[in-house]
PDB file of N, CA and C in Angstrom:
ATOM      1  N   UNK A   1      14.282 -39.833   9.010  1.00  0.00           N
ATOM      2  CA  UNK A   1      14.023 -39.323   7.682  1.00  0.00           C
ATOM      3  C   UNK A   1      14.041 -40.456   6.665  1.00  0.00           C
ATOM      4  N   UNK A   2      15.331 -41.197   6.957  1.00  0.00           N
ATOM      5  CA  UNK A   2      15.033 -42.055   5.922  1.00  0.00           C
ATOM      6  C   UNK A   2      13.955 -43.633   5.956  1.00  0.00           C
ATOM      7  N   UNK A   3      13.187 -43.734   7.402  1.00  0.00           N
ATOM      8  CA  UNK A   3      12.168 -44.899   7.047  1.00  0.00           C
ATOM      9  C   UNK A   3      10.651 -43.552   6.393  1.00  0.00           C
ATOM     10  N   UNK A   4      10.588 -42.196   6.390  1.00  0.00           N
ATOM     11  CA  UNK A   4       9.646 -41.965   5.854  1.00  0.00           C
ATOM     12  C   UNK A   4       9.968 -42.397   4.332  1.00  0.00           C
ATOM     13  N   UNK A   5      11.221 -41.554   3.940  1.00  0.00           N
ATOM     14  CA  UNK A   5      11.333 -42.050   2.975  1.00  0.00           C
ATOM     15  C   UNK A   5      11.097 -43.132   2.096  1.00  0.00           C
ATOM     16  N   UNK A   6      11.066 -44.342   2.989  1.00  0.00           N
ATOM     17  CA  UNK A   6      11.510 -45.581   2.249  1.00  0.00           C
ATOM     18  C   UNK A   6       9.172 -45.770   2.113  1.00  0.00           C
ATOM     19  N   UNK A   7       8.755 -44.983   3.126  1.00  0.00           N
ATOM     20  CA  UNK A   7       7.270 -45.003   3.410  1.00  0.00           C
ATOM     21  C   UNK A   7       6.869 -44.446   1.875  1.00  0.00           C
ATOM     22  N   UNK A   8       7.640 -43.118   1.553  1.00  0.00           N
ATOM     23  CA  UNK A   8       6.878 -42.727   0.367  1.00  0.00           C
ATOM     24  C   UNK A   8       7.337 -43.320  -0.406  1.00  0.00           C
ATOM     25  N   UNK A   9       8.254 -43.668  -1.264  1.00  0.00           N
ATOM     26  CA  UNK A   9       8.247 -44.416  -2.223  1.00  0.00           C
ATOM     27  C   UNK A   9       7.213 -45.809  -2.514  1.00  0.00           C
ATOM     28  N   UNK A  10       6.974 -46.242  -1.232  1.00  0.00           N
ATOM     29  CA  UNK A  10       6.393 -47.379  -1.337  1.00  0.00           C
ATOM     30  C   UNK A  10       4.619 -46.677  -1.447  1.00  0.00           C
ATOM     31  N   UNK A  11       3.825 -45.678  -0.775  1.00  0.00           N
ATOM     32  CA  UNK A  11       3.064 -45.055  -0.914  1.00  0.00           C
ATOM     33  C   UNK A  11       2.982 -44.168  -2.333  1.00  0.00           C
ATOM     34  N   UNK A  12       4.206 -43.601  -2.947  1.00  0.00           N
ATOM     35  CA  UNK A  12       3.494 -42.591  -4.189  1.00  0.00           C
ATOM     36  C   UNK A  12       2.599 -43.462  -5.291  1.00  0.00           C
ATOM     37  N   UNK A  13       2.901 -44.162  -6.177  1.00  0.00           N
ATOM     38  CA  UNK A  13       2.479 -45.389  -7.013  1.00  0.00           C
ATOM     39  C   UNK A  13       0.981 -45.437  -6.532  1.00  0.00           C
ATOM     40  N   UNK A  14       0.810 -45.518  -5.006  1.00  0.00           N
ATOM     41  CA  UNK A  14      -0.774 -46.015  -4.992  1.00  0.00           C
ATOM     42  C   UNK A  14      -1.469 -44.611  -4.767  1.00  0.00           C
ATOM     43  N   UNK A  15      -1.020 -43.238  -4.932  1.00  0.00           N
ATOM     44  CA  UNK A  15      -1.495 -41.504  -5.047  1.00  0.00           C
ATOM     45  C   UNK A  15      -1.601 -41.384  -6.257  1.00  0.00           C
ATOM     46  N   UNK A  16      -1.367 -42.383  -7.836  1.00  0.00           N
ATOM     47  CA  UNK A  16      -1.657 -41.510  -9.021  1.00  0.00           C
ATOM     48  C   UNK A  16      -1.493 -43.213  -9.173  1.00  0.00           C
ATOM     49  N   UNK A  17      -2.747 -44.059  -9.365  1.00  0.00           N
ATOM     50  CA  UNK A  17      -2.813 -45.403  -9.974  1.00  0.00           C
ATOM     51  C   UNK A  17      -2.900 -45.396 -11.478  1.00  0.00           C
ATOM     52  N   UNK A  18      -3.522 -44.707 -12.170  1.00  0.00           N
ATOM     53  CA  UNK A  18      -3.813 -44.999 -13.496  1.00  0.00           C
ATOM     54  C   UNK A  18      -2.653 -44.343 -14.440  1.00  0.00           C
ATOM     55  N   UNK A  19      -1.654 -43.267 -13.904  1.00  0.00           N
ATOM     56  CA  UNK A  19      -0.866 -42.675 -14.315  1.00  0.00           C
ATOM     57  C   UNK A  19       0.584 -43.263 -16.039  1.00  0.00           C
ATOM     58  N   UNK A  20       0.445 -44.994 -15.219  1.00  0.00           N
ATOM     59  CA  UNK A  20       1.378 -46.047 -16.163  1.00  0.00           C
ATOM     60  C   UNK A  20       3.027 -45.044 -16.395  1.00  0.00           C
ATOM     61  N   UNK A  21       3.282 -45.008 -17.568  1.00  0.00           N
ATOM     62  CA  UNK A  21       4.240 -44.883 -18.207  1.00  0.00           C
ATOM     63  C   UNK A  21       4.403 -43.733 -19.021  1.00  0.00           C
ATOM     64  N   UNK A  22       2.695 -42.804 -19.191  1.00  0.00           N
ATOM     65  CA  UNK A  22       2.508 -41.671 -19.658  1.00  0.00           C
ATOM     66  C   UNK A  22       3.612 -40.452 -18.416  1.00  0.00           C
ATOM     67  N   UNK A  23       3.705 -40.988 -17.513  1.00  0.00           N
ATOM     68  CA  UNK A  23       4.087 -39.453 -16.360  1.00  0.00           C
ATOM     69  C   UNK A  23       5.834 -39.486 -16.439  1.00  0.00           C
ATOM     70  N   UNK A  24       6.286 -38.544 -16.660  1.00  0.00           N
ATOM     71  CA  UNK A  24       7.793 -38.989 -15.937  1.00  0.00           C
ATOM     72  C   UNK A  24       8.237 -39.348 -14.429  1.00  0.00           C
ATOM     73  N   UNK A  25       8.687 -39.792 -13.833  1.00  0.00           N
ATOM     74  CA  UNK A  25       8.687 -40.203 -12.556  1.00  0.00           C
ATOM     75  C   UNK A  25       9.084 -38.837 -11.990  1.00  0.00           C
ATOM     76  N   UNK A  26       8.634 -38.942 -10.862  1.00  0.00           N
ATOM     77  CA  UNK A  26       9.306 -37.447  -9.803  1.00  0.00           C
ATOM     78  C   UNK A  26      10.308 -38.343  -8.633  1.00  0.00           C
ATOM     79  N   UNK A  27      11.522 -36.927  -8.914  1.00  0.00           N
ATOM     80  CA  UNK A  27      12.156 -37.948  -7.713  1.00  0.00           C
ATOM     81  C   UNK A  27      12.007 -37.482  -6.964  1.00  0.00           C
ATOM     82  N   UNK A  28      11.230 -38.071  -5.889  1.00  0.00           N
ATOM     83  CA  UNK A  28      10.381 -37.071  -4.591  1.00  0.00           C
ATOM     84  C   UNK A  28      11.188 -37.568  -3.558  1.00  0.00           C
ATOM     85  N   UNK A  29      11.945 -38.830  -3.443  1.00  0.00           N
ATOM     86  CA  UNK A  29      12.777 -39.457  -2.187  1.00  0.00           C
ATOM     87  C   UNK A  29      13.851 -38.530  -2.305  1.00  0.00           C
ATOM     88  N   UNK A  30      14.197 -37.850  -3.650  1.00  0.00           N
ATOM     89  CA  UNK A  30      15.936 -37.091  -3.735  1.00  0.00           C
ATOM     90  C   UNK A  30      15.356 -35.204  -3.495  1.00  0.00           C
ATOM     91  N   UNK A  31      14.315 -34.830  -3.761  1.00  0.00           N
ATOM     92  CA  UNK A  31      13.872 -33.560  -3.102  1.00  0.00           C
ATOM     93  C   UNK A  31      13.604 -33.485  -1.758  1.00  0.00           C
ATOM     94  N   UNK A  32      12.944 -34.834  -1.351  1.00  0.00           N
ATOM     95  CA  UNK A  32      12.412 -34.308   0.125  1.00  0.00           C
ATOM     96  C   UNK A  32      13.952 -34.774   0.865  1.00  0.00           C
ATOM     97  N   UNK A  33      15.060 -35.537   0.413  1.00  0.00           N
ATOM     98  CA  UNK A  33      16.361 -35.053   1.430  1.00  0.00           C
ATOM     99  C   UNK A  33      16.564 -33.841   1.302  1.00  0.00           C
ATOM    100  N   UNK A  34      16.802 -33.278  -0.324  1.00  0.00           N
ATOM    101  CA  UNK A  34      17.801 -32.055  -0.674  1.00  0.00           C
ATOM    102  C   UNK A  34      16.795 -31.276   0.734  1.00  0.00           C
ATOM    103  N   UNK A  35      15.362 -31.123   0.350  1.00  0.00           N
ATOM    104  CA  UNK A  35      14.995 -30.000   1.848  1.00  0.00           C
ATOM    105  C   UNK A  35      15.742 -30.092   2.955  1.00  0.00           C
ATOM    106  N   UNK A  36      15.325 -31.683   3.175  1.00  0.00           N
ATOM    107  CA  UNK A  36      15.527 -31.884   4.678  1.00  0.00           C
ATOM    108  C   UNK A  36      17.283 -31.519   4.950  1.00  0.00           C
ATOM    109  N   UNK A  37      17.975 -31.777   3.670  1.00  0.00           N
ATOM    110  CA  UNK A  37      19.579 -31.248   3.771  1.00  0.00           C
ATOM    111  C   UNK A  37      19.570 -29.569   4.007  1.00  0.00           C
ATOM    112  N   UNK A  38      18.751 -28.760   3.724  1.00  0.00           N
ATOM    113  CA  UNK A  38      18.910 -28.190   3.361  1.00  0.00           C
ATOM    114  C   UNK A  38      18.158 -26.771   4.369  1.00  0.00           C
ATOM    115  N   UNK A  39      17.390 -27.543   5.157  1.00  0.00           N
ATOM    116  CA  UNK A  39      16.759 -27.004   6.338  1.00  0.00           C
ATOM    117  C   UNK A  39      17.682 -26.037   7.358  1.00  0.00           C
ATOM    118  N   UNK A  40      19.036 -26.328   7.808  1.00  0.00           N
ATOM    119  CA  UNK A  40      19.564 -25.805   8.890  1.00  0.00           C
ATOM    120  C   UNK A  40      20.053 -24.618   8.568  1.00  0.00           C
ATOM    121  N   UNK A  41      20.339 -24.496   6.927  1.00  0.00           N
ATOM    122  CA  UNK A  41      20.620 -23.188   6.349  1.00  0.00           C
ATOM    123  C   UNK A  41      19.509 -21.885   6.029  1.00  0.00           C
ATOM    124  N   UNK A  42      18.358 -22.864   5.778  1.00  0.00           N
ATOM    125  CA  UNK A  42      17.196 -22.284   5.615  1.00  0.00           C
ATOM    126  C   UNK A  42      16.732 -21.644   6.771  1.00  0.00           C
ATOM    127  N   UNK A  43      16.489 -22.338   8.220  1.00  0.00           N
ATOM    128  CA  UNK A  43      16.191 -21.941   9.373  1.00  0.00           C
ATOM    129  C   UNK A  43      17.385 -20.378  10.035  1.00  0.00           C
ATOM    130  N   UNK A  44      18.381 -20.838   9.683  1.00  0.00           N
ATOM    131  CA  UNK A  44      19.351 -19.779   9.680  1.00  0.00           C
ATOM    132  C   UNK A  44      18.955 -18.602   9.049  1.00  0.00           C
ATOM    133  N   UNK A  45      18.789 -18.782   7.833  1.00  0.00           N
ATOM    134  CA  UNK A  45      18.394 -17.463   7.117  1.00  0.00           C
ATOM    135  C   UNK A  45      17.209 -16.935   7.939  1.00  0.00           C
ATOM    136  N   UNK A  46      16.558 -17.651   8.193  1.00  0.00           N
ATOM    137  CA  UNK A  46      14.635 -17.452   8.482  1.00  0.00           C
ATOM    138  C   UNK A  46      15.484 -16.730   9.946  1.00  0.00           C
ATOM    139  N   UNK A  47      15.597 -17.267  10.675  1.00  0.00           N
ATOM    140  CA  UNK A  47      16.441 -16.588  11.998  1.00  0.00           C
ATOM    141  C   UNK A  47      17.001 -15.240  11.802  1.00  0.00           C
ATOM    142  N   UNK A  48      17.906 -15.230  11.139  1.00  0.00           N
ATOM    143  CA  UNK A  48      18.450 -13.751  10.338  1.00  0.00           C
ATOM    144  C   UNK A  48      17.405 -12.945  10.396  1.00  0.00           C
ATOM    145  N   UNK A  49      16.491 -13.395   9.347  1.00  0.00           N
ATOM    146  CA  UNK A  49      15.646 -12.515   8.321  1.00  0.00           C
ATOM    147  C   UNK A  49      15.221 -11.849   9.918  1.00  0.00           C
ATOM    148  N   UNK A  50      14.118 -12.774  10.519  1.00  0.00           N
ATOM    149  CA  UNK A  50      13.520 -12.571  11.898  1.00  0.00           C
ATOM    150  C   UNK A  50      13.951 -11.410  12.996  1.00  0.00           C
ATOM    151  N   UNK A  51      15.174 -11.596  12.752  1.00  0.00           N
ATOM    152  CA  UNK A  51      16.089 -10.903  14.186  1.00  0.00           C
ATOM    153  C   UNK A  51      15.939  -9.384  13.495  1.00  0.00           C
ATOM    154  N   UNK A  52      16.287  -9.478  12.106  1.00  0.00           N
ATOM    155  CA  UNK A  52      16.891  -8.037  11.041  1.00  0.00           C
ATOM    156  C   UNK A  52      15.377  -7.519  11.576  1.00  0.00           C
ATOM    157  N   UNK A  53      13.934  -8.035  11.136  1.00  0.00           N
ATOM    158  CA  UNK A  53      12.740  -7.292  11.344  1.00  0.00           C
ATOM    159  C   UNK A  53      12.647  -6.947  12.816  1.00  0.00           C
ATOM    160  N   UNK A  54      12.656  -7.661  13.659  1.00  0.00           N
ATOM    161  CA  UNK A  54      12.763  -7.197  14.730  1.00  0.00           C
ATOM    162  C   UNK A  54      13.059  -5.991  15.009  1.00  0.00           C
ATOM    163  N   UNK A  55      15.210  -5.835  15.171  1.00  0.00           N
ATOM    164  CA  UNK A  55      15.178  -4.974  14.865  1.00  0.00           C
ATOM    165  C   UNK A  55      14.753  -3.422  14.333  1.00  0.00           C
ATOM    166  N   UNK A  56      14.806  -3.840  13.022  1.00  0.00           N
ATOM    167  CA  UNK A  56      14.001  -2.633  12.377  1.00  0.00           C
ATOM    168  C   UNK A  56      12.370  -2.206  13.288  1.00  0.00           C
ATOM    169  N   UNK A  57      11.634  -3.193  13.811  1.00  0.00           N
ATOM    170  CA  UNK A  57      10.499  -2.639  13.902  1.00  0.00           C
ATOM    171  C   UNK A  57      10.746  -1.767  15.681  1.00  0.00           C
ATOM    172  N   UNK A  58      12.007  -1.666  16.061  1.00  0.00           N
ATOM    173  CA  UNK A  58      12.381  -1.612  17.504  1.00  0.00           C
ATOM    174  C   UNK A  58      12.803  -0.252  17.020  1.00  0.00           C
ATOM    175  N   UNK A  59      13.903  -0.504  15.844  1.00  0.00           N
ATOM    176  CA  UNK A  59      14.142   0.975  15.496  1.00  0.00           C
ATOM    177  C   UNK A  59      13.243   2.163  15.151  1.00  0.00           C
ATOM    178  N   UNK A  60      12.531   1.688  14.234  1.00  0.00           N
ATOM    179  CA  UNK A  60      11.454   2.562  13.461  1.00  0.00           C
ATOM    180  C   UNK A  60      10.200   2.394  14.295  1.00  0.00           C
ATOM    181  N   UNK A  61       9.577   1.872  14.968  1.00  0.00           N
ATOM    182  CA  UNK A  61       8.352   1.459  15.404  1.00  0.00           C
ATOM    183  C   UNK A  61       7.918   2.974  15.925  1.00  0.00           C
ATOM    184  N   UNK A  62       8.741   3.559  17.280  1.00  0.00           N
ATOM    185  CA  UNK A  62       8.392   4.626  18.216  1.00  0.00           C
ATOM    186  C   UNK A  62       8.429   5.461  17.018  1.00  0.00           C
ATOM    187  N   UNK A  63       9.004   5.806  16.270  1.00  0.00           N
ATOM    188  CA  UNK A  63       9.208   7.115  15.501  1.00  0.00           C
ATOM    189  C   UNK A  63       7.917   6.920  14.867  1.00  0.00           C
ATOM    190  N   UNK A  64       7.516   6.315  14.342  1.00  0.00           N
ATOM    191  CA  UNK A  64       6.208   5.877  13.440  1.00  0.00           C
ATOM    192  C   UNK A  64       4.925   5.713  14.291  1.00  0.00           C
ATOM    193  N   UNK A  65       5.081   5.354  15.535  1.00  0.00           N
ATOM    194  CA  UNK A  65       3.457   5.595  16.690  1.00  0.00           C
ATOM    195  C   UNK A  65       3.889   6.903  16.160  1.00  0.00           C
ATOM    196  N   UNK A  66       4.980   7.857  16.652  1.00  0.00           N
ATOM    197  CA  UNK A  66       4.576   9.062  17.300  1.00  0.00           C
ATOM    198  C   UNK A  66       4.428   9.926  15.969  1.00  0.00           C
ATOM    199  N   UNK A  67       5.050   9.709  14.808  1.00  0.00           N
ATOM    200  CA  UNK A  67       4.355  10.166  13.659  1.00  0.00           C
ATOM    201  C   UNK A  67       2.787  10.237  13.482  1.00  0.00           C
ATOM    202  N   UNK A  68       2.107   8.536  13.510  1.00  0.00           N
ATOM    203  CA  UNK A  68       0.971   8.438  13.760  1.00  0.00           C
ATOM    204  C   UNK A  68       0.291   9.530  14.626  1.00  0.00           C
ATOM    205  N   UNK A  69       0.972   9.721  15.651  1.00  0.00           N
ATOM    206  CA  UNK A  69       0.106  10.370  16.511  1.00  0.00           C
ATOM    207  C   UNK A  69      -0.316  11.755  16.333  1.00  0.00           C
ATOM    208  N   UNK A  70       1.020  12.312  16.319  1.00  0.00           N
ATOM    209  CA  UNK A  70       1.062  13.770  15.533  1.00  0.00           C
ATOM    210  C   UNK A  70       0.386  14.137  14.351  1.00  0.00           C
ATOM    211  N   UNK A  71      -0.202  13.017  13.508  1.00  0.00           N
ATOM    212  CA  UNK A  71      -0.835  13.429  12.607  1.00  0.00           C
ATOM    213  C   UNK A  71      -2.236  13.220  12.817  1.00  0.00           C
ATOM    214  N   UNK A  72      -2.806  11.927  13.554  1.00  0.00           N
ATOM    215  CA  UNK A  72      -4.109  12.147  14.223  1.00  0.00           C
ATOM    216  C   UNK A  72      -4.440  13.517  14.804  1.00  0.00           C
ATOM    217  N   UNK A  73      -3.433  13.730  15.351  1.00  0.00           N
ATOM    218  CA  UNK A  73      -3.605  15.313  16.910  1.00  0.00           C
ATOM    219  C   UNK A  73      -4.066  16.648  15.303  1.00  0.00           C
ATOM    220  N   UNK A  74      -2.817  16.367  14.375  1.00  0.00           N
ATOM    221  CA  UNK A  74      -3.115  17.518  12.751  1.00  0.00           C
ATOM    222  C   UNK A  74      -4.948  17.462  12.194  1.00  0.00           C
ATOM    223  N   UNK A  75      -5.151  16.091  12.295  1.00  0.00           N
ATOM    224  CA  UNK A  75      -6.280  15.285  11.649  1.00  0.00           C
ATOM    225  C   UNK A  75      -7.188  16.326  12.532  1.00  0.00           C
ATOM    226  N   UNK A  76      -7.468  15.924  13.707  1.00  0.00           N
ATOM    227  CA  UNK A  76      -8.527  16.781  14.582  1.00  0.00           C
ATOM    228  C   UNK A  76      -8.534  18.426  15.051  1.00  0.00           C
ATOM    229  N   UNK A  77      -7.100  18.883  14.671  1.00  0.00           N
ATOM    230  CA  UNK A  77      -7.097  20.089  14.349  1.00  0.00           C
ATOM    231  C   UNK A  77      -7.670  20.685  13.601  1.00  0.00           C
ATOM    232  N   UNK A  78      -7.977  20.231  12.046  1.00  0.00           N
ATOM    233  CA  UNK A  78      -8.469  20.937  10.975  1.00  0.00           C
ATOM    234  C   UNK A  78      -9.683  20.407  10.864  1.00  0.00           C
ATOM    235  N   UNK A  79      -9.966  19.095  11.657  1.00  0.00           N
ATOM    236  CA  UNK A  79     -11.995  18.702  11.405  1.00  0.00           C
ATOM    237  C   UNK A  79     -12.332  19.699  12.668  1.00  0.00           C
ATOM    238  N   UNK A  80     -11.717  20.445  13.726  1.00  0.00           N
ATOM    239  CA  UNK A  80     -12.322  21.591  14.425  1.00  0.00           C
ATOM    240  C   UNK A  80     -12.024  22.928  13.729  1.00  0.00           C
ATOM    241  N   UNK A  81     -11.050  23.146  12.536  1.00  0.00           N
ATOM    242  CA  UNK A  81     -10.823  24.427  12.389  1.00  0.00           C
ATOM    243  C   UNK A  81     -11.842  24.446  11.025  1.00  0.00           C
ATOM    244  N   UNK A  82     -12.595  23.129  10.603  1.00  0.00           N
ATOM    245  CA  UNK A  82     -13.352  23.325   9.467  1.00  0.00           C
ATOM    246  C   UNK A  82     -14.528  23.185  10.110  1.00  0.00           C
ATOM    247  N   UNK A  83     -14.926  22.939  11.168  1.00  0.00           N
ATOM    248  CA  UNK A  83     -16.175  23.408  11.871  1.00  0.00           C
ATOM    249  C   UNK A  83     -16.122  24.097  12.426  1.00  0.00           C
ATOM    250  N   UNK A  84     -15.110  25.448  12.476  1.00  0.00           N
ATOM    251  CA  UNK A  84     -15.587  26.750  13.046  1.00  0.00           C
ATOM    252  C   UNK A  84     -15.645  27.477  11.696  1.00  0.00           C
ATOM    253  N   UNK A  85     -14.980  27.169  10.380  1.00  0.00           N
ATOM    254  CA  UNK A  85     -15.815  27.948   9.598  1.00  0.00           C
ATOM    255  C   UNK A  85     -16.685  27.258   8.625  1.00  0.00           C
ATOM    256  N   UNK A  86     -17.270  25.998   8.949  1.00  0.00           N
ATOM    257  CA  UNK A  86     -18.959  26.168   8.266  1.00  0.00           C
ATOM    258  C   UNK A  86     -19.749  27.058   9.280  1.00  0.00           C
ATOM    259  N   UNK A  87     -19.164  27.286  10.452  1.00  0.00           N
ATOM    260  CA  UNK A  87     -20.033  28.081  11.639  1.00  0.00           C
ATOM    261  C   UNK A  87     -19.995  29.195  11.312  1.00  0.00           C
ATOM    262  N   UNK A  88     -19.126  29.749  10.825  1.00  0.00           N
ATOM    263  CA  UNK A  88     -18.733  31.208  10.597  1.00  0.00           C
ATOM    264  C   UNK A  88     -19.585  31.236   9.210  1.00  0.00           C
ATOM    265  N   UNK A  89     -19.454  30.297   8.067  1.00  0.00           N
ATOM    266  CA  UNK A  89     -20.143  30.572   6.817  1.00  0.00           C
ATOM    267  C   UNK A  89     -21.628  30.560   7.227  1.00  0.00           C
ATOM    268  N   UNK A  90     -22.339  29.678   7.779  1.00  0.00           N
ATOM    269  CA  UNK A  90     -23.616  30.031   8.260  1.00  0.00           C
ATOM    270  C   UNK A  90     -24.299  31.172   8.618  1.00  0.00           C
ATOM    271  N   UNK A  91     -23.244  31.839   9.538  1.00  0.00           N
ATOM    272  CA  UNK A  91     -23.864  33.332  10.447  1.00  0.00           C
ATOM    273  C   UNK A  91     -23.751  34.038   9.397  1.00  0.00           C
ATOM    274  N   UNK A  92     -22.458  34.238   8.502  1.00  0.00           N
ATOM    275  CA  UNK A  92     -22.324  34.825   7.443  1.00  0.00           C
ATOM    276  C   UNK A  92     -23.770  35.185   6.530  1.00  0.00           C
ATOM    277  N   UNK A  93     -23.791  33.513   5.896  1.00  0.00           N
ATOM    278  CA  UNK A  93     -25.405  33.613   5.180  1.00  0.00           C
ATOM    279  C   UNK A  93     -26.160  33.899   5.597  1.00  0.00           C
ATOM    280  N   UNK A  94     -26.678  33.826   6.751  1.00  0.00           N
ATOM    281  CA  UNK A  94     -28.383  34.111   7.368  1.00  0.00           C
ATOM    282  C   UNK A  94     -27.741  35.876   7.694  1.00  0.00           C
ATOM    283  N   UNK A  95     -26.707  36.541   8.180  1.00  0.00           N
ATOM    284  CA  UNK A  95     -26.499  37.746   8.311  1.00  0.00           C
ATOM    285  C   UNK A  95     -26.900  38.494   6.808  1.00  0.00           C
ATOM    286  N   UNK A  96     -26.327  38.076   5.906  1.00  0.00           N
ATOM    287  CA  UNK A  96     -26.500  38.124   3.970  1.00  0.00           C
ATOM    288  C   UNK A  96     -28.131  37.951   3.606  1.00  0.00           C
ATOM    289  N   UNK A  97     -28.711  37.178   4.444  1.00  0.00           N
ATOM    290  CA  UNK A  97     -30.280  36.765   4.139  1.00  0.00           C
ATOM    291  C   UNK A  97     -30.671  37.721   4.733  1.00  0.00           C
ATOM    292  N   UNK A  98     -30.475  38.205   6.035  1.00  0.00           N
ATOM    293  CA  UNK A  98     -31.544  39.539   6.971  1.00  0.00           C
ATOM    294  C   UNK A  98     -31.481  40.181   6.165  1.00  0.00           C
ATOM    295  N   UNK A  99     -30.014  40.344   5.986  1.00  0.00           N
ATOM    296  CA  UNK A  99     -29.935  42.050   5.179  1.00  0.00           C
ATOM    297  C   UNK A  99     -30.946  42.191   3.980  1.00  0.00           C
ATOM    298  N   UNK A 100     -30.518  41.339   2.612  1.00  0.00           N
ATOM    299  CA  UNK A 100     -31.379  41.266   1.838  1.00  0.00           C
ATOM    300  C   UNK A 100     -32.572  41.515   2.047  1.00  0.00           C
ATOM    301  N   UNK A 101     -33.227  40.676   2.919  1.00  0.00           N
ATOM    302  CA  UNK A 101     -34.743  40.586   3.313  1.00  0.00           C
ATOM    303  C   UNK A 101     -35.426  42.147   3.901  1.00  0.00           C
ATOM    304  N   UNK A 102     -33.935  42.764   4.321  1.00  0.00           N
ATOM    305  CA  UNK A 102     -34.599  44.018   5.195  1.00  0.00           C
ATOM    306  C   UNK A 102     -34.509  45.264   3.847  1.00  0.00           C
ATOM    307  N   UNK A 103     -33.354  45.192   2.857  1.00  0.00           N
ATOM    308  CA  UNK A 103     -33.346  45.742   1.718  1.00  0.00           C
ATOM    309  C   UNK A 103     -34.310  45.553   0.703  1.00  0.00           C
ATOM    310  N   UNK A 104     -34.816  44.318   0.621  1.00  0.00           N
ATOM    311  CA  UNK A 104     -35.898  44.300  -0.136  1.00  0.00           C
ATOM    312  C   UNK A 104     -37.361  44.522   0.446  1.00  0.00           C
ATOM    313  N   UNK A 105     -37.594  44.767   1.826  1.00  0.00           N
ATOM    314  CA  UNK A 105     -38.744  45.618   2.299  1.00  0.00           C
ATOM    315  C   UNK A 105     -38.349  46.983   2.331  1.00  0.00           C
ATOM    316  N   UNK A 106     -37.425  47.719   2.620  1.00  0.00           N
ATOM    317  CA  UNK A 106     -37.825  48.773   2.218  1.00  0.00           C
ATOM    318  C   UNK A 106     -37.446  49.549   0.708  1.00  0.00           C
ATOM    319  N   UNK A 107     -37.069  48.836  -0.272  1.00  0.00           N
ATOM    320  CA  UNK A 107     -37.590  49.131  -1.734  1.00  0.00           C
ATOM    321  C   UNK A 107     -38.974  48.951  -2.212  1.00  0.00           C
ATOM    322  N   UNK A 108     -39.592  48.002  -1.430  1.00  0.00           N
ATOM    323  CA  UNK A 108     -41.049  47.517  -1.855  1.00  0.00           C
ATOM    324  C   UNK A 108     -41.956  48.750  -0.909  1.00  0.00           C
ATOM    325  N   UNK A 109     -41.209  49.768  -0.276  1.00  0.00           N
ATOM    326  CA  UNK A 109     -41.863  50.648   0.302  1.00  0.00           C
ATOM    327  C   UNK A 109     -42.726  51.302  -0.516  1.00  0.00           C
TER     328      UNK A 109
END
């Protein structure tokens, strides 16, 4: 860690040449330790976090397919129970159309 270090310092200066005395300096050699200090706690958490989702998706996962599922199985229940009655409204109308049609021939008698 510390010959990169000693790499960037000697590298930042030639990443922003025209910069002079207008920029405040960044202390980029004292952030990139604090990370690198600061990594084993970080990875820890990230580990935590990781294991906790896990978890949870072990807990909740099956309940939630089979939710899913049960509601697909609901889903195709009612796109067949709404195509038996546009079927039923159809026979309905054309039954509503004979009639008419047969009521209005014999008034035109």
């Amino acid at each position: 860690a510390n010959l990169y270090l000693a790499w960037l310092e000697e590298a930042l200066p030639a990443l922003n040449p025209g910069s002079g005395s207008r920029c405040r300096p960044l202390m980029v050699p004292e952030r990139v330790q604090s990370v690198l200090d600061s990594w084993p706690a970080e990875s820890a958490l990230f580990c935590g976090t990781a294991t906790s989702l896990w978890q949870a998706v072990l807990t909740h996962g099956p309940r939630h397919c089979e939710a899913c599922d049960n509601w697909a199985q609901a889903a195709r229940g009612q796109e067949l129970a709404h195509s038996r009655q546009r079927q039923e409204c159809l026979r309905i109308a054309e039954a509503l159309r004979e009639a008419t049609a047969e009521f209005t021939a014999r008034c035109s008698l």
